[in-house]
Every structure is written in C-alpha cells, then in structure tokens.
Short mmCIF file of N, CA and C in Angstrom, two decimals:
data_model
loop_
_atom_site.label_atom_id
_atom_site.label_comp_id
_atom_site.label_asym_id
_atom_site.label_seq_id
_atom_site.Cartn_x
_atom_site.Cartn_y
_atom_site.Cartn_z
N MET A 1 28.06 -8.63 5.72
CA MET A 1 26.70 -8.33 5.35
C MET A 1 26.12 -9.55 4.63
N ALA A 2 24.85 -9.82 4.89
CA ALA A 2 24.20 -11.01 4.33
C ALA A 2 23.96 -10.83 2.84
N GLN A 3 23.99 -11.92 2.13
CA GLN A 3 23.65 -11.94 0.71
C GLN A 3 22.17 -12.27 0.60
N PHE A 4 21.39 -11.38 0.01
CA PHE A 4 19.96 -11.59 -0.10
C PHE A 4 19.62 -12.28 -1.41
N LEU A 5 18.71 -13.22 -1.32
CA LEU A 5 18.22 -13.92 -2.50
C LEU A 5 17.14 -13.08 -3.17
N LYS A 6 16.73 -13.47 -4.35
CA LYS A 6 15.72 -12.72 -5.10
C LYS A 6 14.43 -12.53 -4.30
N ASP A 7 14.04 -13.51 -3.50
CA ASP A 7 12.81 -13.40 -2.73
C ASP A 7 12.99 -12.60 -1.44
N GLY A 8 14.16 -11.97 -1.27
CA GLY A 8 14.40 -11.14 -0.09
C GLY A 8 14.88 -11.93 1.12
N SER A 9 15.11 -13.23 0.98
CA SER A 9 15.53 -14.03 2.12
C SER A 9 17.05 -14.12 2.18
N ASP A 10 17.51 -14.47 3.35
CA ASP A 10 18.93 -14.77 3.49
C ASP A 10 19.06 -15.99 4.40
N SER A 11 20.27 -16.38 4.70
CA SER A 11 20.46 -17.63 5.41
C SER A 11 20.50 -17.47 6.93
N ARG A 12 20.37 -16.25 7.43
CA ARG A 12 20.40 -16.06 8.87
C ARG A 12 19.10 -16.50 9.52
N PRO A 13 19.14 -16.81 10.82
CA PRO A 13 17.92 -17.26 11.49
C PRO A 13 16.86 -16.17 11.49
N GLU A 14 15.59 -16.60 11.53
CA GLU A 14 14.49 -15.64 11.54
C GLU A 14 14.46 -14.88 12.86
N ALA A 15 14.03 -13.64 12.76
CA ALA A 15 13.84 -12.81 13.94
C ALA A 15 12.47 -12.18 13.82
N VAL A 16 11.97 -11.71 14.91
CA VAL A 16 10.69 -11.02 14.91
C VAL A 16 10.89 -9.72 15.65
N ILE A 17 10.33 -8.64 15.11
CA ILE A 17 10.43 -7.35 15.79
C ILE A 17 9.74 -7.47 17.14
N THR A 18 10.37 -6.99 18.18
CA THR A 18 9.79 -7.12 19.51
C THR A 18 9.23 -5.80 20.03
N GLU A 19 9.32 -4.73 19.25
CA GLU A 19 8.74 -3.46 19.67
C GLU A 19 7.24 -3.63 19.79
N PRO A 20 6.60 -2.90 20.70
CA PRO A 20 5.15 -3.03 20.82
C PRO A 20 4.45 -2.51 19.57
N ARG A 21 3.75 -3.37 18.89
CA ARG A 21 3.00 -3.06 17.69
C ARG A 21 1.76 -3.92 17.72
N SER A 22 0.81 -3.58 16.86
CA SER A 22 -0.35 -4.46 16.77
C SER A 22 0.12 -5.74 16.10
N PRO A 23 -0.54 -6.87 16.38
CA PRO A 23 -0.09 -8.14 15.81
C PRO A 23 -0.02 -8.13 14.29
N SER A 24 -0.86 -7.32 13.63
CA SER A 24 -0.84 -7.31 12.17
C SER A 24 0.38 -6.58 11.62
N GLN A 25 1.14 -5.90 12.47
CA GLN A 25 2.29 -5.14 11.99
C GLN A 25 3.63 -5.79 12.30
N VAL A 26 3.65 -6.93 12.97
CA VAL A 26 4.89 -7.59 13.31
C VAL A 26 5.45 -8.26 12.06
N LEU A 27 6.68 -7.93 11.72
CA LEU A 27 7.33 -8.51 10.55
C LEU A 27 8.17 -9.70 10.96
N THR A 28 8.24 -10.67 10.06
CA THR A 28 9.10 -11.82 10.27
C THR A 28 10.17 -11.84 9.19
N GLY A 29 11.31 -12.36 9.55
CA GLY A 29 12.46 -12.45 8.66
C GLY A 29 13.71 -12.29 9.49
N SER A 30 14.84 -12.19 8.85
CA SER A 30 16.07 -11.95 9.60
C SER A 30 16.04 -10.52 10.14
N GLN A 31 16.85 -10.23 11.10
CA GLN A 31 16.86 -8.89 11.69
C GLN A 31 17.16 -7.83 10.63
N SER A 32 18.10 -8.11 9.74
CA SER A 32 18.43 -7.13 8.71
C SER A 32 17.28 -6.96 7.72
N GLN A 33 16.58 -8.06 7.40
CA GLN A 33 15.41 -7.95 6.53
C GLN A 33 14.33 -7.10 7.18
N ILE A 34 14.10 -7.33 8.45
CA ILE A 34 13.07 -6.59 9.17
C ILE A 34 13.40 -5.10 9.18
N GLU A 35 14.64 -4.77 9.46
CA GLU A 35 15.04 -3.36 9.48
C GLU A 35 14.85 -2.73 8.10
N TRP A 36 15.25 -3.43 7.07
CA TRP A 36 15.12 -2.96 5.69
C TRP A 36 13.65 -2.82 5.33
N ALA A 37 12.86 -3.84 5.65
CA ALA A 37 11.43 -3.83 5.32
C ALA A 37 10.69 -2.73 6.07
N GLU A 38 11.08 -2.43 7.29
CA GLU A 38 10.43 -1.34 8.04
C GLU A 38 10.62 -0.01 7.33
N ARG A 39 11.81 0.23 6.81
CA ARG A 39 12.05 1.47 6.06
C ARG A 39 11.21 1.51 4.79
N ILE A 40 11.16 0.38 4.10
CA ILE A 40 10.37 0.30 2.87
C ILE A 40 8.88 0.47 3.19
N ARG A 41 8.42 -0.17 4.26
CA ARG A 41 7.01 -0.08 4.63
C ARG A 41 6.64 1.37 4.94
N GLN A 42 7.52 2.11 5.57
CA GLN A 42 7.24 3.52 5.85
C GLN A 42 7.13 4.32 4.55
N THR A 43 8.00 4.03 3.60
CA THR A 43 7.95 4.69 2.29
C THR A 43 6.63 4.36 1.59
N ALA A 44 6.22 3.10 1.66
CA ALA A 44 4.94 2.70 1.04
C ALA A 44 3.78 3.42 1.72
N SER A 45 3.81 3.51 3.03
CA SER A 45 2.76 4.22 3.76
C SER A 45 2.71 5.69 3.36
N ASP A 46 3.87 6.29 3.21
CA ASP A 46 3.95 7.69 2.77
C ASP A 46 3.35 7.86 1.38
N GLU A 47 3.55 6.87 0.51
CA GLU A 47 3.00 6.93 -0.84
C GLU A 47 1.47 6.81 -0.81
N PHE A 48 0.95 5.92 0.03
CA PHE A 48 -0.50 5.84 0.19
C PHE A 48 -1.04 7.18 0.69
N ASP A 49 -0.34 7.81 1.64
CA ASP A 49 -0.75 9.13 2.15
C ASP A 49 -0.78 10.17 1.04
N ARG A 50 0.24 10.16 0.21
CA ARG A 50 0.33 11.14 -0.88
C ARG A 50 -0.85 10.99 -1.84
N VAL A 51 -1.15 9.76 -2.24
CA VAL A 51 -2.26 9.52 -3.16
C VAL A 51 -3.58 9.90 -2.49
N ALA A 52 -3.75 9.56 -1.24
CA ALA A 52 -4.98 9.90 -0.52
C ALA A 52 -5.15 11.42 -0.43
N ARG A 53 -4.07 12.15 -0.17
CA ARG A 53 -4.16 13.62 -0.12
C ARG A 53 -4.64 14.18 -1.46
N SER A 54 -4.16 13.61 -2.54
CA SER A 54 -4.59 14.07 -3.86
C SER A 54 -6.09 13.87 -4.05
N PHE A 55 -6.58 12.69 -3.69
CA PHE A 55 -8.01 12.43 -3.83
C PHE A 55 -8.83 13.30 -2.88
N ARG A 56 -8.33 13.56 -1.68
CA ARG A 56 -9.05 14.43 -0.74
C ARG A 56 -9.15 15.86 -1.28
N THR A 57 -8.10 16.31 -1.92
CA THR A 57 -8.12 17.64 -2.52
C THR A 57 -9.18 17.71 -3.61
N VAL A 58 -9.24 16.68 -4.43
CA VAL A 58 -10.26 16.63 -5.48
C VAL A 58 -11.65 16.59 -4.86
N ALA A 59 -11.85 15.73 -3.86
CA ALA A 59 -13.17 15.59 -3.23
C ALA A 59 -13.64 16.90 -2.61
N ALA A 60 -12.72 17.65 -2.05
CA ALA A 60 -13.09 18.92 -1.41
C ALA A 60 -13.68 19.91 -2.41
N ALA A 61 -13.33 19.78 -3.67
CA ALA A 61 -13.82 20.70 -4.69
C ALA A 61 -15.06 20.15 -5.41
N GLN A 62 -15.53 18.98 -5.01
CA GLN A 62 -16.66 18.35 -5.69
C GLN A 62 -17.91 18.40 -4.83
N GLU A 63 -19.04 18.14 -5.49
CA GLU A 63 -20.32 18.05 -4.80
C GLU A 63 -21.08 16.85 -5.34
N GLY A 64 -22.08 16.42 -4.60
CA GLY A 64 -23.01 15.39 -5.05
C GLY A 64 -22.35 14.08 -5.41
N PRO A 65 -22.84 13.47 -6.50
CA PRO A 65 -22.37 12.13 -6.89
C PRO A 65 -20.87 12.06 -7.18
N LYS A 66 -20.31 13.14 -7.71
CA LYS A 66 -18.87 13.13 -7.98
C LYS A 66 -18.09 13.00 -6.67
N ARG A 67 -18.50 13.75 -5.66
CA ARG A 67 -17.80 13.68 -4.38
C ARG A 67 -17.97 12.30 -3.75
N VAL A 68 -19.19 11.75 -3.83
CA VAL A 68 -19.43 10.41 -3.27
C VAL A 68 -18.53 9.40 -3.95
N ARG A 69 -18.39 9.49 -5.26
CA ARG A 69 -17.53 8.57 -6.01
C ARG A 69 -16.06 8.72 -5.59
N THR A 70 -15.62 9.95 -5.44
CA THR A 70 -14.23 10.17 -5.03
C THR A 70 -14.00 9.66 -3.62
N GLU A 71 -14.97 9.84 -2.74
CA GLU A 71 -14.83 9.30 -1.38
C GLU A 71 -14.87 7.78 -1.39
N SER A 72 -15.59 7.19 -2.34
CA SER A 72 -15.56 5.73 -2.49
C SER A 72 -14.17 5.26 -2.90
N ILE A 73 -13.54 6.02 -3.77
CA ILE A 73 -12.17 5.69 -4.19
C ILE A 73 -11.23 5.78 -2.98
N LEU A 74 -11.43 6.77 -2.13
CA LEU A 74 -10.62 6.88 -0.91
C LEU A 74 -10.81 5.67 -0.01
N ALA A 75 -12.04 5.17 0.09
CA ALA A 75 -12.30 3.98 0.91
C ALA A 75 -11.60 2.76 0.32
N ILE A 76 -11.62 2.62 -1.00
CA ILE A 76 -10.91 1.52 -1.66
C ILE A 76 -9.42 1.64 -1.38
N LEU A 77 -8.89 2.84 -1.49
CA LEU A 77 -7.47 3.08 -1.24
C LEU A 77 -7.11 2.69 0.19
N GLU A 78 -7.96 3.02 1.14
CA GLU A 78 -7.69 2.67 2.54
C GLU A 78 -7.72 1.15 2.73
N ASP A 79 -8.65 0.46 2.07
CA ASP A 79 -8.67 -1.00 2.13
C ASP A 79 -7.37 -1.58 1.59
N GLN A 80 -6.90 -1.02 0.49
CA GLN A 80 -5.65 -1.51 -0.09
C GLN A 80 -4.47 -1.24 0.84
N ARG A 81 -4.46 -0.07 1.46
CA ARG A 81 -3.40 0.25 2.43
C ARG A 81 -3.39 -0.79 3.55
N GLN A 82 -4.57 -1.08 4.09
CA GLN A 82 -4.65 -2.05 5.18
C GLN A 82 -4.15 -3.43 4.74
N ALA A 83 -4.50 -3.82 3.53
CA ALA A 83 -4.06 -5.12 3.02
C ALA A 83 -2.54 -5.18 2.91
N VAL A 84 -1.94 -4.11 2.42
CA VAL A 84 -0.48 -4.07 2.28
C VAL A 84 0.19 -4.00 3.64
N MET A 85 -0.25 -3.10 4.49
CA MET A 85 0.41 -2.88 5.77
C MET A 85 0.20 -4.04 6.75
N SER A 86 -0.78 -4.88 6.50
CA SER A 86 -1.01 -6.01 7.40
C SER A 86 -0.12 -7.20 7.05
N ARG A 87 0.59 -7.13 5.93
CA ARG A 87 1.49 -8.22 5.56
C ARG A 87 2.61 -8.32 6.58
N THR A 88 3.00 -9.53 6.92
CA THR A 88 3.99 -9.72 7.97
C THR A 88 5.34 -10.23 7.47
N ASP A 89 5.44 -10.60 6.22
CA ASP A 89 6.68 -11.13 5.67
C ASP A 89 7.57 -9.97 5.21
N ALA A 90 8.70 -9.79 5.85
CA ALA A 90 9.62 -8.72 5.47
C ALA A 90 10.00 -8.83 4.00
N GLY A 91 10.14 -10.04 3.50
CA GLY A 91 10.49 -10.25 2.10
C GLY A 91 9.48 -9.65 1.14
N TYR A 92 8.20 -9.63 1.52
CA TYR A 92 7.16 -9.03 0.67
C TYR A 92 7.47 -7.57 0.40
N PHE A 93 7.82 -6.82 1.44
CA PHE A 93 8.12 -5.40 1.26
C PHE A 93 9.41 -5.22 0.47
N ILE A 94 10.39 -6.05 0.73
CA ILE A 94 11.67 -5.96 0.02
C ILE A 94 11.46 -6.28 -1.46
N ARG A 95 10.70 -7.30 -1.74
CA ARG A 95 10.45 -7.74 -3.12
C ARG A 95 9.53 -6.79 -3.87
N ASP A 96 8.38 -6.47 -3.25
CA ASP A 96 7.29 -5.81 -3.98
C ASP A 96 7.20 -4.31 -3.81
N TRP A 97 7.86 -3.75 -2.81
CA TRP A 97 7.68 -2.33 -2.54
C TRP A 97 8.99 -1.55 -2.52
N GLN A 98 10.09 -2.18 -2.82
CA GLN A 98 11.38 -1.49 -2.74
C GLN A 98 11.47 -0.34 -3.73
N ASP A 99 10.98 -0.54 -4.94
CA ASP A 99 11.05 0.49 -5.97
C ASP A 99 9.66 1.04 -6.24
N ILE A 100 9.25 1.98 -5.41
CA ILE A 100 7.91 2.56 -5.56
C ILE A 100 7.98 3.68 -6.59
N SER A 101 7.11 3.58 -7.57
CA SER A 101 6.95 4.69 -8.50
C SER A 101 5.47 5.06 -8.46
N ASP A 102 4.68 4.48 -9.33
CA ASP A 102 3.24 4.73 -9.28
C ASP A 102 2.51 3.45 -8.88
N GLN A 103 3.14 2.69 -8.02
CA GLN A 103 2.63 1.39 -7.60
C GLN A 103 1.26 1.49 -6.95
N VAL A 104 1.04 2.50 -6.11
CA VAL A 104 -0.25 2.64 -5.44
C VAL A 104 -1.33 2.94 -6.47
N ARG A 105 -1.05 3.82 -7.41
CA ARG A 105 -2.03 4.16 -8.45
C ARG A 105 -2.35 2.94 -9.30
N GLN A 106 -1.34 2.16 -9.63
CA GLN A 106 -1.57 0.95 -10.42
C GLN A 106 -2.40 -0.06 -9.65
N MET A 107 -2.13 -0.21 -8.36
CA MET A 107 -2.89 -1.12 -7.53
C MET A 107 -4.36 -0.69 -7.48
N LEU A 108 -4.57 0.60 -7.34
CA LEU A 108 -5.93 1.14 -7.34
C LEU A 108 -6.61 0.89 -8.68
N GLY A 109 -5.88 1.09 -9.76
CA GLY A 109 -6.42 0.89 -11.09
C GLY A 109 -6.82 -0.54 -11.39
N ARG A 110 -6.22 -1.50 -10.70
CA ARG A 110 -6.56 -2.92 -10.91
C ARG A 110 -7.72 -3.38 -10.03
N ASP A 111 -8.15 -2.54 -9.10
CA ASP A 111 -9.19 -2.95 -8.16
C ASP A 111 -10.55 -3.06 -8.85
N PRO A 112 -11.23 -4.20 -8.73
CA PRO A 112 -12.52 -4.37 -9.40
C PRO A 112 -13.58 -3.37 -8.91
N ARG A 113 -13.46 -2.90 -7.69
CA ARG A 113 -14.43 -1.91 -7.19
C ARG A 113 -14.30 -0.60 -7.96
N LEU A 114 -13.10 -0.23 -8.33
CA LEU A 114 -12.91 0.98 -9.13
C LEU A 114 -13.52 0.79 -10.51
N HIS A 115 -13.35 -0.39 -11.07
CA HIS A 115 -13.94 -0.69 -12.37
C HIS A 115 -15.47 -0.60 -12.29
N ALA A 116 -16.05 -1.03 -11.18
CA ALA A 116 -17.50 -0.93 -11.00
C ALA A 116 -17.94 0.53 -10.95
N LEU A 117 -17.17 1.38 -10.28
CA LEU A 117 -17.49 2.81 -10.24
C LEU A 117 -17.43 3.41 -11.65
N LYS A 118 -16.42 3.04 -12.41
CA LYS A 118 -16.30 3.53 -13.78
C LYS A 118 -17.45 3.02 -14.65
N ALA A 119 -17.88 1.79 -14.41
CA ALA A 119 -19.01 1.23 -15.18
C ALA A 119 -20.29 2.00 -14.87
N ASP A 120 -20.47 2.43 -13.63
CA ASP A 120 -21.65 3.23 -13.27
C ASP A 120 -21.66 4.53 -14.05
N ILE A 121 -20.50 5.14 -14.20
CA ILE A 121 -20.41 6.39 -14.97
C ILE A 121 -20.79 6.11 -16.43
N GLY A 122 -20.32 4.98 -16.96
CA GLY A 122 -20.60 4.62 -18.34
C GLY A 122 -22.07 4.32 -18.59
N ARG A 123 -22.83 3.97 -17.53
CA ARG A 123 -24.25 3.68 -17.68
C ARG A 123 -25.11 4.93 -17.57
N GLY A 124 -24.48 6.09 -17.59
CA GLY A 124 -25.25 7.31 -17.63
C GLY A 124 -25.38 8.05 -16.33
N GLU A 125 -24.70 7.61 -15.27
CA GLU A 125 -24.72 8.40 -14.04
C GLU A 125 -23.97 9.70 -14.29
N PRO A 126 -24.27 10.73 -13.51
CA PRO A 126 -23.59 12.02 -13.72
C PRO A 126 -22.09 11.88 -13.59
N LYS A 127 -21.36 12.55 -14.44
CA LYS A 127 -19.89 12.49 -14.42
C LYS A 127 -19.33 13.53 -13.49
#
C-alpha cells in the first residue's frame, strides 16, 4: 500500500478516472487517491444534501422576505457545492474533506453573500 504524504500525494504515477463523467468531475492523482477521493467526494455531496434539506424544510414553513432570504441561502449553498465538486485534484478531497463535521455550515458562514443577507436584516428589513 502506498504511503501518502500530508498533501494526499504519493509516489505512484498519476492516473485519471476513465469512467464517463462531465469534464469538471474527472479527478487526477494516483489510482488509489482517485478511489479514496471519490468516496470522500460522495460523503461531501451527501453533507451538502443534508444541509440543503434542512434549509428547504425551513423555507417551506416561511413566507415573504424570510422565504426569499432562505432560498437565497440555498442558492449560495448550491454555488459552494458546485465549486467543491468541480475540483479535479484528488488530493484536495483527501486533504480538505476527509473529516467532515460541520464543514459545509462553516463554509456557508464564511461566504460574503451570507454576510450581505445578514446586513440587510440589520438595516431593518423584516426578520
């Protein structure tokens, strides 16, 4: 079994997944890295789904500006999902997504668009 470095790389030659996928989903790295990263990427996708379901549940119970704001958060979340899932370096998933806890929520919390939504609330828009 290969010895992985901190950045998720090993000394074996690079491989590319040859299964039919969109070009944005093809991972690069050694075959073992790609296999490992595919499992991690699926877990990350499942976590994005879980967070999105939570926001959809909240949105379904809201009306007016609150619902629009929650749907805006869902759009931000989808943009973040696309940015993560479009990454092609297997090492990125191994390094940054192997230990998922509240990583998606934290990523959302750092997004400047979410801060802008919160600022709108602070300026007197309906809560």
